[in-house]
mmCIF file with all atom_site columns, C-alpha atoms in Angstrom:
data_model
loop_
_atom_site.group_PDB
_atom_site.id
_atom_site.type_symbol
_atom_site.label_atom_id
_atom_site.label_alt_id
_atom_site.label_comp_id
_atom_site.label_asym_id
_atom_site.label_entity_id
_atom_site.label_seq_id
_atom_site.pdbx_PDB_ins_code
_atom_site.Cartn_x
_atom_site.Cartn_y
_atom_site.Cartn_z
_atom_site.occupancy
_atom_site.B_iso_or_equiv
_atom_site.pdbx_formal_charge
_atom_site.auth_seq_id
_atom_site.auth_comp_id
_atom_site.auth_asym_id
_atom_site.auth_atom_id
_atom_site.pdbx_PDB_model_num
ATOM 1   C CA . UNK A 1 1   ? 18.646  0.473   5.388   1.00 0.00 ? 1   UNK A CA 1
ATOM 2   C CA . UNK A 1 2   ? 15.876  -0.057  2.843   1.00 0.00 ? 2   UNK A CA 1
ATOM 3   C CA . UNK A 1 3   ? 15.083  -4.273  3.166   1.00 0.00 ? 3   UNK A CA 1
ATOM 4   C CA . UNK A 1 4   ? 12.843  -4.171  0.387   1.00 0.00 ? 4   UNK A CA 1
ATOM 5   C CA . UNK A 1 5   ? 11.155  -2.373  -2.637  1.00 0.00 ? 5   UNK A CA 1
ATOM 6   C CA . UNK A 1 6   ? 8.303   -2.881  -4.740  1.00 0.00 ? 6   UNK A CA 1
ATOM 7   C CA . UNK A 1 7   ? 6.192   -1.320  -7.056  1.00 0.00 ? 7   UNK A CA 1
ATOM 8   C CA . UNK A 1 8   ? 2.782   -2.498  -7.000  1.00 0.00 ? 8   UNK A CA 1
ATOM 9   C CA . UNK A 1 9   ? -0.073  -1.945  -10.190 1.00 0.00 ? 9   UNK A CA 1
ATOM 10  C CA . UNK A 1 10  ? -2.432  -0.565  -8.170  1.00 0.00 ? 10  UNK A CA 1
ATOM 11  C CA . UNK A 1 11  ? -4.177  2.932   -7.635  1.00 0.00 ? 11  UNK A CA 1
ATOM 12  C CA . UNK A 1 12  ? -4.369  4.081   -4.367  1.00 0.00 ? 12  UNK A CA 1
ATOM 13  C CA . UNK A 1 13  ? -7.953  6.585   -4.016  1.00 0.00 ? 13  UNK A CA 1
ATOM 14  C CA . UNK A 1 14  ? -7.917  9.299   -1.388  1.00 0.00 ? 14  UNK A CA 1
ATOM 15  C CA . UNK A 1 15  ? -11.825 8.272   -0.493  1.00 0.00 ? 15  UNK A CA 1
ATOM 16  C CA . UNK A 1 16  ? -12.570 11.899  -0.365  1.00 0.00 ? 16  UNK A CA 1
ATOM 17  C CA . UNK A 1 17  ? -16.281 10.811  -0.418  1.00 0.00 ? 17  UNK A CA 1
ATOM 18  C CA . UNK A 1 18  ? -15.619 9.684   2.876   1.00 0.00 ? 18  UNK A CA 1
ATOM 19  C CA . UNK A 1 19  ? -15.207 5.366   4.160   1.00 0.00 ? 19  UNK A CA 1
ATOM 20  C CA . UNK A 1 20  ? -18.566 3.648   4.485   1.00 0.00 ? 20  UNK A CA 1
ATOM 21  C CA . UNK A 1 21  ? -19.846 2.359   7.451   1.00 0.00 ? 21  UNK A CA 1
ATOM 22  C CA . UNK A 1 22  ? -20.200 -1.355  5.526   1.00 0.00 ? 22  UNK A CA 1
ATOM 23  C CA . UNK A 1 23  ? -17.018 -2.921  5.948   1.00 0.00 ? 23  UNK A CA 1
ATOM 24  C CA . UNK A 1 24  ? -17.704 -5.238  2.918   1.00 0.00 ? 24  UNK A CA 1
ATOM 25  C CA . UNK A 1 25  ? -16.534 -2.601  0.232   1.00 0.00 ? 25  UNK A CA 1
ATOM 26  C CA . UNK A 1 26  ? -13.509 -2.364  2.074   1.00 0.00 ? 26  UNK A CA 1
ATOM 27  C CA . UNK A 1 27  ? -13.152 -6.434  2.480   1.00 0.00 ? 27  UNK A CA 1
ATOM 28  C CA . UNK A 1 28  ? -13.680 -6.587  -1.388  1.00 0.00 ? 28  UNK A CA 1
ATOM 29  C CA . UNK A 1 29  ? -11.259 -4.330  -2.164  1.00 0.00 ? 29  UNK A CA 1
ATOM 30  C CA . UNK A 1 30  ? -8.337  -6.082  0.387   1.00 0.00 ? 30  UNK A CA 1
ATOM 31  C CA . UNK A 1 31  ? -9.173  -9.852  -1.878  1.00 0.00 ? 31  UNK A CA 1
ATOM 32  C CA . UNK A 1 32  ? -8.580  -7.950  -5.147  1.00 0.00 ? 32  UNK A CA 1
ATOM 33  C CA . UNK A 1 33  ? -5.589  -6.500  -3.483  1.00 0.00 ? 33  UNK A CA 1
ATOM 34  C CA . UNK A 1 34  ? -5.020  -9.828  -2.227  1.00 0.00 ? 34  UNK A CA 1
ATOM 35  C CA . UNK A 1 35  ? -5.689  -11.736 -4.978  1.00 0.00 ? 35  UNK A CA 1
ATOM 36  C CA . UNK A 1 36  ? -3.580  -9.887  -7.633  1.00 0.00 ? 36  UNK A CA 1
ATOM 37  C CA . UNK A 1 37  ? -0.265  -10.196 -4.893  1.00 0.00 ? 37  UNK A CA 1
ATOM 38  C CA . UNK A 1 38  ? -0.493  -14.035 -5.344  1.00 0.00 ? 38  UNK A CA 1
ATOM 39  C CA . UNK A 1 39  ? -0.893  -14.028 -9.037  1.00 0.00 ? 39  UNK A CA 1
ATOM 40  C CA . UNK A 1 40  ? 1.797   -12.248 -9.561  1.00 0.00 ? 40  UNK A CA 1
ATOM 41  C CA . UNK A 1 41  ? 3.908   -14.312 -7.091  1.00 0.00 ? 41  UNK A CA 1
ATOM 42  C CA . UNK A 1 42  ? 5.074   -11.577 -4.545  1.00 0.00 ? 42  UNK A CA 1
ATOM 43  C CA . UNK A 1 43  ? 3.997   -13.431 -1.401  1.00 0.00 ? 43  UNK A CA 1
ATOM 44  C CA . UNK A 1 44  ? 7.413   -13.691 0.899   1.00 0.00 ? 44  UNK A CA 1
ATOM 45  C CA . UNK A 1 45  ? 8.097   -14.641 4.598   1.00 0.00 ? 45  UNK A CA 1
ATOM 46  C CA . UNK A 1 46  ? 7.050   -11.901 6.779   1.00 0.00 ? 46  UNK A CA 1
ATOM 47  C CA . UNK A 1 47  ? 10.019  -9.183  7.598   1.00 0.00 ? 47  UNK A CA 1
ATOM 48  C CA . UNK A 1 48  ? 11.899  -10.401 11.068  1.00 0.00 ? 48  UNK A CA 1
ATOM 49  C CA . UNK A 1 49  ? 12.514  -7.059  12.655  1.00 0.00 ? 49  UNK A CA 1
ATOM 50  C CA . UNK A 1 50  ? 10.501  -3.969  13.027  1.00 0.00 ? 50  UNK A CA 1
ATOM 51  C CA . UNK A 1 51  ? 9.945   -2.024  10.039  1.00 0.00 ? 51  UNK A CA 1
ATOM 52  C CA . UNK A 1 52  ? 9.281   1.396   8.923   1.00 0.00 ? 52  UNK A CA 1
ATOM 53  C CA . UNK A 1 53  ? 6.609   1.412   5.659   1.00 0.00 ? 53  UNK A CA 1
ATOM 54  C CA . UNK A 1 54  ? 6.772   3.933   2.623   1.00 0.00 ? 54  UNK A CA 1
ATOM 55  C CA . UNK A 1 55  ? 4.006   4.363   0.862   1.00 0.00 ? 55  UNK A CA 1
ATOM 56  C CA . UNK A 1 56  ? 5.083   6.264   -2.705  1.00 0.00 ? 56  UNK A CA 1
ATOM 57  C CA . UNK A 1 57  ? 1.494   7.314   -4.459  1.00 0.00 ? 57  UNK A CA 1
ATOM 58  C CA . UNK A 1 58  ? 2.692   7.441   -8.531  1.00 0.00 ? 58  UNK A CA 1
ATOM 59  C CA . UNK A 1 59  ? 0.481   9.446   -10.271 1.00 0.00 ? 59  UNK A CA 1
ATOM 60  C CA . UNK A 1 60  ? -0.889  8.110   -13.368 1.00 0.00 ? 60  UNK A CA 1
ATOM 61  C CA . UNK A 1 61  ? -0.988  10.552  -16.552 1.00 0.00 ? 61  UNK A CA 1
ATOM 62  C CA . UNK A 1 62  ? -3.640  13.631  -15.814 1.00 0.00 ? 62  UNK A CA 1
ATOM 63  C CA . UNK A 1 63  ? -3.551  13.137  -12.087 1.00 0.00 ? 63  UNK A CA 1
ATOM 64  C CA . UNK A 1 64  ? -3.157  15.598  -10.085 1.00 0.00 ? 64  UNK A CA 1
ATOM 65  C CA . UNK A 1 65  ? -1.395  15.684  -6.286  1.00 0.00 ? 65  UNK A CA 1
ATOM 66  C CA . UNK A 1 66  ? -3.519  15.439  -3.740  1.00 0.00 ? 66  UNK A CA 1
ATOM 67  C CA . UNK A 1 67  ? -3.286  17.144  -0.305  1.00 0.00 ? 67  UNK A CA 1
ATOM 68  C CA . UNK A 1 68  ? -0.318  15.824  1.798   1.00 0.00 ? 68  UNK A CA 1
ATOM 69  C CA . UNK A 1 69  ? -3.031  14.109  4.518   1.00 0.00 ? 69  UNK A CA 1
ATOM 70  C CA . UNK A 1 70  ? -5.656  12.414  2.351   1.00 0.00 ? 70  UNK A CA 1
ATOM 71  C CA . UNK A 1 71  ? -2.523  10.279  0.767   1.00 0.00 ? 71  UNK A CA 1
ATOM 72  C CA . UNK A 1 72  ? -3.442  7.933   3.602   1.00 0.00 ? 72  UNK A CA 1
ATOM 73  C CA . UNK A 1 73  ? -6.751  8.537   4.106   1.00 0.00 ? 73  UNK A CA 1
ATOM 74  C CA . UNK A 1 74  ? -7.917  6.146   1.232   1.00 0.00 ? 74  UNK A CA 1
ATOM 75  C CA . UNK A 1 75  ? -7.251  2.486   0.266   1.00 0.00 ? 75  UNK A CA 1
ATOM 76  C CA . UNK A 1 76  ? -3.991  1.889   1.712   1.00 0.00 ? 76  UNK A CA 1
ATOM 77  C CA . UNK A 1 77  ? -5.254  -0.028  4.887   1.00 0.00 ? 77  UNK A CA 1
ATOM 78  C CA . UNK A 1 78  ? -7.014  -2.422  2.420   1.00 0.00 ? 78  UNK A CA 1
ATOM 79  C CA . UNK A 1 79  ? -3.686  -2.797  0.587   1.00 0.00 ? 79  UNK A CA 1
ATOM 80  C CA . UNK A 1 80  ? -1.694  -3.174  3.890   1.00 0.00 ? 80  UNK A CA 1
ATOM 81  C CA . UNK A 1 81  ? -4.006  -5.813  5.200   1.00 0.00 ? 81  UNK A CA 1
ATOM 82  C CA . UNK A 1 82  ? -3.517  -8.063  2.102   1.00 0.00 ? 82  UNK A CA 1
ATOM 83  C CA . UNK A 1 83  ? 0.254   -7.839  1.962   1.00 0.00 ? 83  UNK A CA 1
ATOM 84  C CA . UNK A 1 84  ? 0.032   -8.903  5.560   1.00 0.00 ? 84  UNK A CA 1
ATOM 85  C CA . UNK A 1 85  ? -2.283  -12.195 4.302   1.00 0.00 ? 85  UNK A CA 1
ATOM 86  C CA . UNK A 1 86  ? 0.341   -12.774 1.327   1.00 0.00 ? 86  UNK A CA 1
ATOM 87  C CA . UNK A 1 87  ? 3.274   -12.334 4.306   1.00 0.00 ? 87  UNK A CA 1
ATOM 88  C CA . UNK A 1 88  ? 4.777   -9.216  4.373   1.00 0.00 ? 88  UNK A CA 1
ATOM 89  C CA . UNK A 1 89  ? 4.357   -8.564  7.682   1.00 0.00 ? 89  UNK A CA 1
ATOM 90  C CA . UNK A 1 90  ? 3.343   -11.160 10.837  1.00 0.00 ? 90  UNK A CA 1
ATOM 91  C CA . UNK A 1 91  ? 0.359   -8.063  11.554  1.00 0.00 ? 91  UNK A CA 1
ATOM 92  C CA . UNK A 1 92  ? -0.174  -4.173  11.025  1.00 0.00 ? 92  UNK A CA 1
ATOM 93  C CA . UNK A 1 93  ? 0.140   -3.838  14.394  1.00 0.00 ? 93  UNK A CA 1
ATOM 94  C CA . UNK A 1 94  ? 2.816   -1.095  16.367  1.00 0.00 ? 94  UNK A CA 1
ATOM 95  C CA . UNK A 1 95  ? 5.334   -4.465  17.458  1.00 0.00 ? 95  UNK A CA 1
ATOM 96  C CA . UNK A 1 96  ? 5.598   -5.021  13.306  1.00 0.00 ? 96  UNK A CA 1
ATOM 97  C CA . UNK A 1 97  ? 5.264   -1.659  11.857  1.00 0.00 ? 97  UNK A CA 1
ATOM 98  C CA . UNK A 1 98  ? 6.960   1.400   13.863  1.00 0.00 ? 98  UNK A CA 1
ATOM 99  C CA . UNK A 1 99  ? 5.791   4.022   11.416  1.00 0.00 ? 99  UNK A CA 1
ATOM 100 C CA . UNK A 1 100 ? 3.923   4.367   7.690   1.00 0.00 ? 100 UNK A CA 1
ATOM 101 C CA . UNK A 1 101 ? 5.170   7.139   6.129   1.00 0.00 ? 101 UNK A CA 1
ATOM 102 C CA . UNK A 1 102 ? 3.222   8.774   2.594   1.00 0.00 ? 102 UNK A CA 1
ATOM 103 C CA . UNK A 1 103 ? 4.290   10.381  -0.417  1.00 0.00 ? 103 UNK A CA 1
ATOM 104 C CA . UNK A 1 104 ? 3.606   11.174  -3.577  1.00 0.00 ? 104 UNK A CA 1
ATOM 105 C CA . UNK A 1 105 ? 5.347   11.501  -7.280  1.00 0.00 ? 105 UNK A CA 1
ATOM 106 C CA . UNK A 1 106 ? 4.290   12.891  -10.265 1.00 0.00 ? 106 UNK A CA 1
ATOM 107 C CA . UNK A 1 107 ? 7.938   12.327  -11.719 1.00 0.00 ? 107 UNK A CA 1
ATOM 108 C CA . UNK A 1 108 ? 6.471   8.863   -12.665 1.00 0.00 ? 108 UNK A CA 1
ATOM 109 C CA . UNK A 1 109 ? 3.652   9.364   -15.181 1.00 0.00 ? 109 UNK A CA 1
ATOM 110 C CA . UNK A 1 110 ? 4.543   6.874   -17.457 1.00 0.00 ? 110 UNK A CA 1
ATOM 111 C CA . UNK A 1 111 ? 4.354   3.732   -14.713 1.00 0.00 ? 111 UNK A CA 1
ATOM 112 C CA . UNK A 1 112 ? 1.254   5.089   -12.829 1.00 0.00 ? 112 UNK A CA 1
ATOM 113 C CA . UNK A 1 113 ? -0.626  5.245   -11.608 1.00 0.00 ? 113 UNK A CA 1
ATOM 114 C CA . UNK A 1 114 ? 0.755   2.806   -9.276  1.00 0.00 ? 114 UNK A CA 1
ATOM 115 C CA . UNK A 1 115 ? 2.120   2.608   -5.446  1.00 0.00 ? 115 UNK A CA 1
ATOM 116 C CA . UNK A 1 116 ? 6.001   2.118   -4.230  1.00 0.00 ? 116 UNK A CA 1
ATOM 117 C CA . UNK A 1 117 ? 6.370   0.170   -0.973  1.00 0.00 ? 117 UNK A CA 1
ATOM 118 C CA . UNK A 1 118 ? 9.298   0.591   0.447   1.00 0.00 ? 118 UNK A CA 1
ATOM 119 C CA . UNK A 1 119 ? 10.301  -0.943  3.863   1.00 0.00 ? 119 UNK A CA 1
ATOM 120 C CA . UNK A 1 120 ? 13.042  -0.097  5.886   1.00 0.00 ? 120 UNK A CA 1
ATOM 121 C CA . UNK A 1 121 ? 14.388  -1.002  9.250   1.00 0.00 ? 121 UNK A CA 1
ATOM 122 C CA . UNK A 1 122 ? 13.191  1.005   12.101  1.00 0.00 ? 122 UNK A CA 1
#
């Protein structure tokens, strides 16, 4: 039973460069994340029961699909992180979040790129 469903303006990357060891790239990143969640007014009380995550990766026009494991390889944890400060979720943790789950679409051109969230009950 799908609880809730957003599409989000951002681009996830697939870091194929690799993370840095630095976490402050990583801390910017989350306060943009953050930052842009709270503008656009999509903070909400934190989901009551545990929840599977889908993470849809919309490719933008002349993207191409990237391997099925380096969809979350890249910035998602950033983006997870700040929809936990704007209240999605109490934490990331395994008592909050049974499973994330990643896919892509290249159906979606013309709204990428972009990433649909949808959570479910576990």
């Amino acid at each position: 039973m799908i609880l809730h469903e957003q599409t989000l303006p951002f681009e996830l990357t697939n870091k194929n460069a690799g993370r840095k060891t630095h976490w402050a790239p990583a801390y910017a990143e989350r306060r943009v994340f953050e930052r842009t969640i709270r503008k656009l007014g999509w903070e909400r009380e934190p989901f009551s029961e545990l929840v599977t995550v889908t993470v849809t990766h919309i490719l933008g026009p002349r993207q191409r699909l990237w391997d099925s494991s380096s969809i979350g390889r890249g910035n998602y944890k950033e983006l997870e992180d700040a929809l936990v400060a704007c209240g999605w979720f109490v934490d990331d943790g395994p008592n909050y979040i049974d499973q994330t789950i990643f896919k892509q679409d290249d159906s979606q051109r013309h709204n990428g790129p972009a990433v649909k969230i949808t959570i479910e009950k576990a």
